Coordinates of C-alpha atoms in Angstrom, one line a residue:
Chain A
M1 CA 53.3 95.0 147.2
P2 CA 53.6 96.8 143.8
E3 CA 53.1 95.1 140.7
S4 CA 56.0 93.0 139.6
I5 CA 58.3 94.1 136.7
I6 CA 59.6 90.6 136.2
S7 CA 57.3 87.7 136.8
I8 CA 58.5 84.3 136.1
Q9 CA 56.0 81.4 136.4
D10 CA 56.9 77.6 136.0
L11 CA 60.0 78.2 134.2
N12 CA 61.7 75.1 132.8
K13 CA 64.9 75.0 130.6
Y14 CA 66.5 72.0 129.1
F15 CA 69.6 71.9 127.2
Y16 CA 70.0 69.0 124.7
I17 CA 73.6 69.6 123.5
P18 CA 76.0 67.8 124.4
Q19 CA 73.6 65.8 126.5
E20 CA 70.1 66.4 127.8
I21 CA 70.3 68.6 131.1
H22 CA 67.5 69.9 133.0
A23 CA 69.0 73.3 133.7
L24 CA 66.1 75.0 135.3
K25 CA 63.2 73.3 137.2
D26 CA 60.0 74.9 137.8
I27 CA 61.3 78.4 138.8
E28 CA 58.7 80.7 140.2
C29 CA 59.8 84.3 140.9
E30 CA 58.5 87.8 141.1
I31 CA 60.7 90.8 141.2
A32 CA 59.2 94.3 142.1
P33 CA 60.3 97.5 140.7
G34 CA 63.3 99.1 142.6
E35 CA 64.2 95.8 144.1
V36 CA 67.8 94.5 144.1
V37 CA 67.9 90.6 143.8
V38 CA 71.1 88.8 144.2
V39 CA 71.3 85.2 142.9
I40 CA 73.9 83.0 144.4
G41 CA 74.8 79.5 144.2
P42 CA 77.5 76.8 143.2
S43 CA 78.7 76.9 139.6
G44 CA 76.4 74.8 137.2
S45 CA 73.5 75.5 139.5
G46 CA 71.5 77.3 136.7
K47 CA 72.0 81.1 138.0
S48 CA 73.4 82.4 134.7
T49 CA 70.8 80.5 132.7
F50 CA 68.1 81.8 134.8
L51 CA 69.4 85.3 134.2
R52 CA 69.7 85.0 130.5
C53 CA 66.1 83.6 130.3
L54 CA 64.9 87.1 131.5
N55 CA 65.8 88.7 128.3
R56 CA 65.5 85.8 126.3
L57 CA 69.3 85.2 125.6
E58 CA 68.1 81.7 126.3
F59 CA 65.0 80.6 125.1
A60 CA 63.1 78.9 128.0
T61 CA 61.6 75.6 127.2
S62 CA 58.4 75.9 128.9
G63 CA 56.8 78.3 131.5
K64 CA 56.1 82.2 131.5
V65 CA 58.4 85.2 131.6
V66 CA 56.6 88.4 131.9
V67 CA 58.9 91.5 131.6
D68 CA 57.5 95.0 132.0
G69 CA 53.9 93.6 131.3
K70 CA 54.9 91.6 128.2
E71 CA 55.1 87.8 127.9
I72 CA 58.6 87.5 126.2
L73 CA 58.4 83.9 125.3
G74 CA 55.8 84.4 122.6
A75 CA 57.0 87.7 121.5
G76 CA 57.9 88.1 117.9
R77 CA 60.0 91.1 116.6
E78 CA 58.6 92.9 119.8
I79 CA 61.4 91.2 121.8
N80 CA 63.9 93.7 120.5
R81 CA 61.8 96.5 122.1
I82 CA 61.4 94.6 125.4
R83 CA 65.4 93.7 125.4
A84 CA 65.9 97.7 125.0
E85 CA 64.2 97.9 128.4
V86 CA 66.5 95.3 129.9
G87 CA 70.0 96.3 130.2
M88 CA 72.6 93.3 130.6
V89 CA 76.1 93.2 131.7
F90 CA 78.4 90.3 131.0
Q91 CA 81.1 88.6 132.8
Q92 CA 83.4 89.1 129.7
F93 CA 82.2 92.8 129.3
N94 CA 81.6 92.2 125.6
L95 CA 82.5 95.6 124.5
F96 CA 82.6 96.2 120.8
P97 CA 86.2 96.4 120.0
H98 CA 86.0 98.1 116.8
M99 CA 84.2 101.1 118.3
T100 CA 85.5 103.9 120.7
V101 CA 84.2 103.9 124.1
L102 CA 81.8 106.7 123.2
E103 CA 80.8 105.0 120.0
N104 CA 80.1 102.0 122.2
L105 CA 77.7 104.1 124.2
T106 CA 75.9 105.8 121.3
M107 CA 75.5 103.2 118.7
A108 CA 72.4 101.5 120.3
Q109 CA 71.0 104.8 121.3
M110 CA 70.9 106.0 117.9
T111 CA 69.9 102.7 116.2
V112 CA 67.3 101.5 118.7
R113 CA 66.1 104.7 120.4
K114 CA 66.4 106.7 117.2
R115 CA 68.3 109.6 119.2
S116 CA 70.2 112.2 117.4
R117 CA 74.0 111.9 117.3
K118 CA 74.3 114.9 119.6
E119 CA 71.7 113.8 122.0
A120 CA 73.3 110.3 122.3
R121 CA 76.8 111.8 122.6
E122 CA 75.6 114.0 125.5
K123 CA 74.0 111.1 127.2
G124 CA 77.1 109.1 126.5
H125 CA 79.5 111.7 128.2
A126 CA 77.2 112.1 131.2
L127 CA 77.3 108.4 131.8
L128 CA 81.0 108.0 131.5
K129 CA 81.2 110.7 134.0
K130 CA 78.9 108.8 136.3
V131 CA 80.9 105.7 136.1
G132 CA 84.0 107.6 136.6
I133 CA 85.9 107.6 133.4
P134 CA 85.1 110.9 131.9
T135 CA 88.3 111.2 129.9
K136 CA 88.6 107.9 128.2
H137 CA 85.8 108.4 125.4
N138 CA 88.1 108.4 122.4
S139 CA 90.0 105.2 123.5
Y140 CA 89.4 101.8 122.3
P141 CA 88.2 99.3 124.8
E142 CA 91.5 97.1 124.4
H143 CA 93.4 100.0 125.9
L144 CA 91.2 100.3 129.2
S145 CA 91.7 98.1 132.2
G146 CA 89.3 95.3 133.0
G147 CA 87.5 97.5 135.7
Q148 CA 87.2 100.4 133.3
Q149 CA 85.8 98.0 130.6
Q150 CA 83.2 96.7 132.9
R151 CA 82.1 100.1 133.8
V152 CA 81.9 101.2 130.1
A153 CA 79.8 98.1 129.7
I154 CA 77.5 99.2 132.6
A155 CA 77.3 102.6 131.1
R156 CA 76.4 101.1 127.7
S157 CA 73.5 99.4 129.1
L158 CA 72.3 102.4 131.1
A159 CA 72.4 104.6 128.0
M160 CA 69.2 102.8 126.8
D161 CA 67.4 104.0 130.1
P162 CA 66.5 100.4 130.9
K163 CA 64.0 99.6 133.6
V164 CA 65.8 96.7 134.8
M165 CA 69.6 95.8 134.8
L166 CA 70.8 92.2 134.8
F167 CA 74.4 91.5 135.9
D168 CA 75.9 88.1 135.0
E169 CA 78.9 87.7 137.2
P170 CA 80.1 91.3 136.6
T171 CA 83.3 91.1 138.6
S172 CA 84.3 87.4 138.1
A173 CA 86.8 88.2 135.3
L174 CA 88.4 91.3 137.2
D175 CA 91.6 91.5 139.0
P176 CA 90.9 91.7 142.7
E177 CA 91.9 95.4 143.0
M178 CA 89.4 96.3 140.2
I179 CA 86.4 94.7 141.8
G180 CA 85.6 97.6 144.0
E181 CA 85.4 100.1 141.5
V182 CA 82.9 98.0 139.6
L183 CA 80.9 97.3 142.8
D184 CA 80.8 100.9 143.6
V185 CA 79.1 101.8 140.4
M186 CA 76.5 99.0 141.0
K187 CA 75.9 100.3 144.6
D188 CA 75.2 103.7 143.3
L189 CA 72.8 102.4 140.8
A190 CA 71.0 100.4 143.5
K191 CA 70.7 103.5 145.6
E192 CA 69.1 105.4 142.7
G193 CA 66.4 102.9 142.8
M194 CA 67.2 100.7 139.6
T195 CA 65.7 97.2 139.4
M196 CA 68.8 94.8 139.4
V197 CA 69.2 91.2 139.1
V198 CA 72.8 90.2 140.1
V199 CA 74.4 86.9 139.8
T200 CA 77.5 87.3 141.7
H201 CA 80.0 85.5 144.1
E202 CA 80.5 88.8 146.0
M203 CA 78.8 88.1 149.5
G204 CA 79.9 91.5 150.6
F205 CA 77.8 93.1 147.9
A206 CA 74.8 90.8 148.6
R207 CA 75.0 91.6 152.2
E208 CA 75.1 95.3 151.7
V209 CA 73.0 96.1 148.8
A210 CA 70.5 93.2 148.3
D211 CA 66.9 93.6 149.1
R212 CA 66.4 89.8 148.5
V213 CA 69.0 86.8 148.2
I214 CA 68.1 83.9 146.0
F215 CA 70.2 80.6 146.5
M216 CA 70.0 78.3 143.5
D217 CA 71.3 74.6 143.3
E218 CA 70.8 72.2 140.6
G219 CA 68.4 74.1 138.5
M220 CA 66.0 75.1 141.6
I221 CA 65.6 77.9 143.9
L222 CA 66.2 76.3 147.4
E223 CA 66.0 79.2 149.5
E224 CA 65.3 83.0 149.3
G225 CA 65.1 85.8 151.7
T226 CA 66.7 88.9 153.1
P227 CA 70.4 89.0 153.6
E228 CA 70.2 88.9 157.3
H229 CA 68.1 85.7 157.2
F230 CA 70.6 84.3 154.7
F231 CA 73.9 85.0 156.4
K232 CA 72.7 84.6 159.9
N233 CA 70.4 81.6 159.9
P234 CA 70.0 79.8 156.7
V235 CA 67.6 77.0 156.8
H236 CA 68.5 74.7 153.9
E237 CA 71.4 72.1 154.4
R238 CA 72.9 72.9 150.9
T239 CA 72.8 76.7 151.7
K240 CA 74.7 76.2 154.8
A241 CA 77.3 74.1 153.0
F242 CA 77.7 76.5 150.3
L243 CA 78.1 79.4 152.7
S244 CA 80.4 77.7 154.8
Q245 CA 82.5 77.1 151.9
I246 CA 82.8 80.7 150.5
L247 CA 82.6 82.8 153.6
Chain B
M1 CA 108.3 88.9 111.9
S2 CA 107.8 85.5 113.8
L3 CA 104.8 85.0 115.8
C4 CA 106.4 84.3 118.9
A5 CA 109.8 86.1 118.5
G6 CA 110.2 86.2 122.3
L7 CA 110.4 82.5 122.7
D8 CA 113.9 81.9 121.2
R9 CA 117.1 83.5 121.7
P10 CA 117.2 86.8 119.8
K11 CA 119.1 86.4 116.7
S12 CA 122.6 88.0 116.1
R13 CA 123.4 90.6 113.4
K14 CA 125.8 88.1 111.9
Y15 CA 123.0 85.4 111.5
N16 CA 120.9 87.9 109.7
I17 CA 123.5 89.2 107.2
F18 CA 124.5 85.7 106.6
W19 CA 121.0 84.3 105.7
K20 CA 120.2 87.5 103.7
S21 CA 123.2 87.0 101.7
V22 CA 122.3 83.3 101.1
F23 CA 118.8 84.7 99.9
V24 CA 120.4 87.0 97.4
L25 CA 122.9 84.4 96.4
V26 CA 120.2 81.9 95.7
V27 CA 118.2 84.7 93.5
L28 CA 121.4 85.3 91.7
A29 CA 122.2 81.8 91.0
V30 CA 118.5 81.3 89.5
I31 CA 118.9 84.4 87.2
I32 CA 122.4 83.2 86.0
F33 CA 121.2 79.7 85.4
V34 CA 118.2 81.0 83.3
Y35 CA 120.5 83.3 81.4
L36 CA 123.0 80.6 80.6
A37 CA 120.3 78.1 79.7
S38 CA 118.7 80.5 77.3
K39 CA 122.1 81.3 75.7
S40 CA 122.6 77.6 75.1
V41 CA 119.3 77.0 73.4
D42 CA 119.1 78.0 69.9
Y43 CA 116.8 81.1 70.3
I44 CA 117.2 84.7 69.2
W45 CA 116.0 87.0 71.8
R46 CA 114.3 90.1 70.3
W47 CA 113.1 92.0 73.1
Y48 CA 112.8 95.1 70.8
R49 CA 109.9 93.6 69.0
I50 CA 107.7 93.6 72.1
P51 CA 106.8 97.2 72.6
Q52 CA 104.9 97.1 69.3
Y53 CA 102.4 94.8 71.0
F54 CA 101.6 97.4 73.5
F55 CA 101.5 100.6 71.4
Y56 CA 102.0 101.0 67.6
E57 CA 101.8 103.7 65.2
E58 CA 99.1 103.1 62.6
Q59 CA 99.1 105.0 59.3
V60 CA 95.5 106.5 58.7
D61 CA 94.3 107.5 55.1
V62 CA 92.0 110.5 55.1
R63 CA 89.7 109.9 52.2
A64 CA 87.1 112.3 50.4
E65 CA 83.7 111.2 50.9
I66 CA 82.0 113.3 48.0
Q67 CA 83.4 114.4 44.6
G68 CA 84.2 118.0 43.9
E69 CA 86.6 120.6 43.8
V70 CA 89.2 121.4 46.7
V71 CA 88.3 124.9 47.8
D72 CA 91.3 125.6 49.9
I73 CA 93.8 123.9 52.2
E74 CA 94.7 125.6 55.4
K75 CA 97.6 124.4 57.2
G76 CA 97.5 125.2 60.9
E77 CA 100.1 124.7 63.5
E78 CA 99.1 121.2 64.3
E79 CA 96.0 120.6 62.2
T80 CA 95.4 120.7 58.4
L81 CA 92.0 121.6 57.2
I82 CA 90.8 120.8 53.7
R83 CA 87.6 122.2 52.3
I84 CA 85.7 120.5 49.3
K85 CA 82.8 121.8 47.4
G86 CA 81.0 119.7 44.9
G87 CA 77.5 120.6 43.6
D88 CA 75.5 121.9 46.5
Q89 CA 77.4 119.8 48.9
S90 CA 80.5 120.8 50.9
E91 CA 82.7 119.0 53.2
E92 CA 85.7 119.8 55.5
Y93 CA 88.3 117.4 56.6
S94 CA 90.8 118.2 59.4
F95 CA 93.5 115.8 60.6
P96 CA 96.9 116.1 62.4
G97 CA 100.0 116.7 60.6
E98 CA 100.9 118.3 57.1
N99 CA 101.1 115.2 54.9
V100 CA 98.7 116.4 52.2
L101 CA 98.6 114.7 48.9
I102 CA 96.4 117.1 47.0
Y103 CA 96.6 120.7 46.0
A104 CA 93.9 123.6 46.0
G105 CA 92.0 123.6 42.9
D106 CA 92.2 119.8 42.4
F107 CA 89.1 117.8 41.4
V108 CA 88.6 114.8 43.7
Y109 CA 86.5 111.8 43.6
A110 CA 84.7 110.1 46.6
G111 CA 87.4 107.6 47.9
D112 CA 90.3 109.6 47.0
I113 CA 93.1 109.9 49.4
L114 CA 93.4 113.5 50.7
G115 CA 96.1 113.0 53.2
K116 CA 97.8 110.8 55.6
Y117 CA 98.8 111.0 59.2
K118 CA 100.0 108.6 61.9
E119 CA 98.1 107.7 65.1
W120 CA 99.1 105.8 68.2
Q121 CA 97.0 102.7 68.9
A122 CA 96.9 100.3 71.8
G123 CA 98.4 97.1 71.0
I124 CA 96.8 93.6 71.4
L125 CA 98.6 92.9 74.5
L126 CA 97.5 96.2 76.2
Q127 CA 93.8 95.6 74.9
G128 CA 94.0 92.1 76.5
L129 CA 95.4 93.6 79.7
W130 CA 92.6 95.9 79.9
L131 CA 89.9 93.1 79.3
T132 CA 91.6 91.2 82.0
L133 CA 91.4 93.9 84.4
K134 CA 87.8 94.9 83.5
V135 CA 86.6 91.2 83.8
S136 CA 88.5 90.8 87.2
I137 CA 87.1 93.9 88.7
I138 CA 83.5 93.1 87.9
G139 CA 84.0 89.6 88.7
I140 CA 85.5 90.6 92.3
V141 CA 82.6 93.0 92.9
L142 CA 79.9 90.5 91.8
G143 CA 81.9 87.9 93.7
I144 CA 81.9 89.8 97.0
V145 CA 78.2 90.6 96.7
L146 CA 77.3 87.0 96.0
G147 CA 79.8 85.7 98.6
V148 CA 78.5 87.9 101.6
L149 CA 74.8 87.0 100.7
T150 CA 75.6 83.2 100.4
G151 CA 77.9 83.3 103.5
L152 CA 74.9 85.1 105.5
A153 CA 72.5 82.4 103.9
R154 CA 74.8 79.6 105.0
I155 CA 74.4 80.5 108.8
S156 CA 70.7 81.4 108.5
E157 CA 68.2 79.5 110.4
N158 CA 65.9 79.3 107.5
P159 CA 66.4 75.9 105.9
A160 CA 65.6 77.0 102.4
L161 CA 68.3 79.7 102.4
R162 CA 70.8 77.4 104.5
W163 CA 70.5 74.6 102.2
G164 CA 70.4 76.7 99.2
A165 CA 73.7 78.1 100.0
I166 CA 75.3 74.7 100.9
T167 CA 74.1 73.5 97.5
Y168 CA 75.5 76.3 95.6
I169 CA 78.8 76.2 97.5
E170 CA 79.3 72.5 97.2
V171 CA 78.3 72.3 93.4
I172 CA 80.5 75.2 92.3
R173 CA 83.5 74.1 94.4
G174 CA 83.2 70.7 93.3
S175 CA 83.6 71.3 89.5
P176 CA 86.3 72.7 87.4
L177 CA 86.1 76.3 86.4
L178 CA 86.9 75.3 82.9
V179 CA 83.8 72.9 82.7
Q180 CA 81.7 75.7 84.3
I181 CA 82.9 78.2 81.7
F182 CA 81.8 75.9 78.9
L183 CA 78.4 75.2 80.6
W184 CA 77.7 78.8 81.1
Y185 CA 78.8 79.8 77.5
F186 CA 77.7 76.7 75.4
V187 CA 74.6 75.5 77.4
A188 CA 73.3 78.4 79.4
G189 CA 74.3 81.1 76.8
T190 CA 72.8 79.1 73.9
L191 CA 69.4 78.8 76.0
I192 CA 69.4 82.3 77.2
N193 CA 70.3 83.9 73.8
A194 CA 67.6 81.5 72.2
F195 CA 65.1 82.8 74.7
L196 CA 66.1 86.4 74.2
A197 CA 65.7 86.0 70.3
E198 CA 62.2 84.8 70.7
F199 CA 61.3 88.4 72.2
S200 CA 63.8 89.8 69.7
L201 CA 66.1 91.2 72.3
P202 CA 69.9 91.6 71.7
R203 CA 72.1 88.7 72.5
V204 CA 74.2 88.7 75.5
P205 CA 78.0 88.7 74.6
A206 CA 80.4 85.9 75.5
L207 CA 82.2 88.4 77.8
W208 CA 79.2 88.5 80.3
F209 CA 78.8 84.6 80.5
G210 CA 82.6 84.5 81.3
I211 CA 82.3 87.3 83.9
I212 CA 79.2 85.4 85.4
A213 CA 81.1 82.2 85.5
L214 CA 84.0 83.6 87.3
A215 CA 81.8 85.7 89.8
I216 CA 79.8 82.7 90.5
F217 CA 82.9 80.6 91.0
A218 CA 84.6 83.1 93.3
G219 CA 81.2 83.8 95.1
A220 CA 81.2 80.1 96.5
Y221 CA 84.7 80.5 97.9
V222 CA 84.1 84.1 99.4
A223 CA 81.0 82.5 101.0
E224 CA 83.0 80.0 103.0
I225 CA 85.5 82.8 103.9
V226 CA 82.6 85.0 105.1
R227 CA 81.0 82.5 107.1
A228 CA 84.3 81.5 108.8
G229 CA 85.0 85.2 109.4
I230 CA 81.4 85.8 110.9
Q231 CA 81.8 82.6 113.1
S232 CA 85.0 83.6 114.6
I233 CA 83.6 86.6 116.2
P234 CA 83.0 85.6 119.8
R235 CA 79.3 84.7 120.6
G236 CA 79.3 87.5 123.2
Q237 CA 79.3 90.2 120.6
M238 CA 76.2 89.1 119.1
E239 CA 74.6 88.7 122.5
A240 CA 75.7 92.1 123.8
S241 CA 74.3 93.6 120.7
R242 CA 70.9 91.8 120.9
S243 CA 70.7 92.5 124.5
L244 CA 70.7 96.3 123.7
G245 CA 67.8 95.8 121.5
L246 CA 69.3 95.7 118.2
T247 CA 67.8 93.3 115.6
Y248 CA 69.7 90.4 114.0
A249 CA 70.2 92.4 110.8
Q250 CA 71.3 95.5 112.8
S251 CA 73.8 93.4 114.8
M252 CA 75.3 92.1 111.7
R253 CA 75.7 95.2 110.0
K254 CA 76.9 97.3 113.0
V255 CA 78.9 94.8 115.2
I256 CA 79.6 91.5 113.4
L257 CA 80.5 92.3 109.8
P258 CA 82.9 95.2 110.7
Q259 CA 84.9 92.9 113.0
A260 CA 84.7 90.0 110.6
T261 CA 86.0 92.2 107.8
K262 CA 89.5 92.4 109.1
R263 CA 89.6 88.8 109.6
I264 CA 88.2 88.0 106.0
L265 CA 90.5 90.3 104.1
P266 CA 93.8 88.1 104.0
P267 CA 91.9 85.0 102.8
M268 CA 89.9 87.1 100.5
A269 CA 92.9 88.6 98.8
G270 CA 94.0 85.2 98.0
Q271 CA 90.7 84.3 96.3
F272 CA 90.7 87.4 94.3
I273 CA 94.4 86.9 93.1
S274 CA 93.0 83.4 92.1
L275 CA 90.2 85.0 90.2
I276 CA 92.5 87.2 88.3
K277 CA 94.6 84.1 87.2
D278 CA 91.5 82.2 86.5
S279 CA 90.1 84.8 84.1
S280 CA 93.1 83.3 81.7
L281 CA 90.5 80.4 81.1
L282 CA 88.1 82.7 79.5
G283 CA 90.2 82.5 76.2
V284 CA 88.3 79.3 75.4
I285 CA 85.2 81.1 74.9
S286 CA 87.0 83.5 72.6
I287 CA 87.1 86.4 75.1
R288 CA 90.5 88.0 74.1
E289 CA 91.9 88.6 77.5
L290 CA 95.7 88.7 78.2
T291 CA 96.5 85.2 77.9
K292 CA 94.5 84.6 74.6
A293 CA 96.0 87.8 73.2
T294 CA 99.6 86.5 74.0
R295 CA 98.8 83.3 72.5
E296 CA 97.7 85.0 69.4
V297 CA 100.8 87.1 69.2
V298 CA 102.9 84.2 69.7
T299 CA 101.2 82.3 66.9
S300 CA 102.0 85.3 64.6
S301 CA 105.4 86.6 65.8
L302 CA 107.0 83.3 66.9
Q303 CA 108.6 85.0 70.1
P304 CA 107.1 82.8 72.7
F305 CA 109.8 83.3 75.1
E306 CA 109.6 87.1 75.5
L307 CA 105.8 87.3 75.2
W308 CA 105.1 84.4 77.8
I309 CA 107.4 86.1 80.1
V310 CA 106.0 89.5 79.5
C311 CA 102.4 87.9 79.9
A312 CA 103.5 86.5 83.3
L313 CA 104.7 89.8 84.5
L314 CA 101.7 91.7 83.5
Y315 CA 99.5 89.2 85.7
L316 CA 102.1 89.6 88.5
I317 CA 101.6 93.5 88.4
L318 CA 97.8 92.9 88.7
T319 CA 97.9 90.4 91.4
F320 CA 100.7 92.2 93.3
T321 CA 98.7 95.5 93.1
L322 CA 95.8 93.9 94.5
S323 CA 97.7 92.3 97.4
M324 CA 99.3 95.5 98.3
F325 CA 95.8 97.2 98.1
V326 CA 94.3 94.6 100.5
Q327 CA 97.2 94.9 103.0
Y328 CA 96.6 98.7 103.0
L329 CA 92.8 98.0 103.7
E330 CA 93.8 95.5 106.5
R331 CA 96.1 98.2 108.2
R332 CA 93.3 100.7 107.8
A333 CA 90.5 98.4 109.5
V334 CA 91.0 98.8 113.2

């Protein structure tokens, strides 16, 4: 077992507004480099909160989150450097609407990675080609389809050369016929050996690509294992109930 | 342009023509009413007297500064040159035109008039307009800077900054501008100038206290506009930006503020139109901006109708230009 790239110990998260909710309960998890982890579970089970704790978009209430060898809950300004190593793809894409597609890809490279404009643009073009939209670099995000926007968002994260990619329901806001093109990009990424943590409802993707599936409910990790274990003979009652509902 | 034009049956051509004519007729009716009303009151309109308050020709006397003999007078095409030599001094005077009152060989004393010419001068209204423009532009620039900084402080996590911004905004918005102008000039101004005098530094003129009062007043409103603009940008934008590793300040500068600007512009234009109009209050601390200039001319000329109408039109030109300029910016911002 190689050294973990993400290590979570005893993670707890409370929300106090609008009322007190214990969103994550004593989460323990190790993610190895190159591993593809798919997190599934009913809505409100804490999957997204869990994912957002990994790059501190949510500040965990207690516990330890170690990313790439650095503890992030205690980190000060250093967090910005750690976040650059952790790409994140959102359900709502969150592209920057006032920038062209290429500017979306180059801005952070130049600001955070201090690359030259030329270098950043070359990288941007290469990534657009990789995600299959090489000709749209001068368009604004609003003129792209949902699937294209999400692929640009993936390219934007990849432009930072992250060590880990987090996906927060990347296909949930897409029309059905566009889901495939986004999943294809993600599959390619997995094949290249990228470490990925994916929150999704796409069971086909989980079955095909995941090294490990985590089932969460009510803020706890109820069951984890390989896709075969999961989809053939789940142990926990809640898991069985959940899978029977969506499969 | 209706917000949801598609929701109702499209309007017919007749409908448009009818209501456009209604508009024109109403405007005409108002104009005719004002015209008839002005005829019926006992008032003599003298519009021809107005231009002199914009430009007037001033008679300038050229006077000798030494005593001596006029050596020669050179009349050029546009300029006249007079040389005077007295004792071991010699002087040259040149002025436009040919209206010379002396001859070569004359002996002149200091203070004697050598010649006369006429010169165009900016009238009091034009000077007032210029001062209003200057006060407004400086006020707007300072107001924007102050407003953006306060708006950012208002949403900061730092309690000192946040409470400071709230206090500033509430105090300034909660008291009349006229009172603030008095406070700045008579209280703060007296204290500051007394303090400066201690160190034998020059006084700060009234104009600057007026500008500060306006800028600080506008800044409080701009701050709330900026805050609302920033908060109207979806949370995901900041999250996406921070997740790429940008700092809070970098995210503000590159992602949030450029997007907020477009939403901020329309209410901002309204605020600055207010500022231009509010500058008319500065007359109370003897800054001779457009309104005070008009009042002075009215007192001396007894032509209140024409002058106040002109004054209103001049303000309208300033505010309308600003409004057009902001609309242009709005279109350009993506």
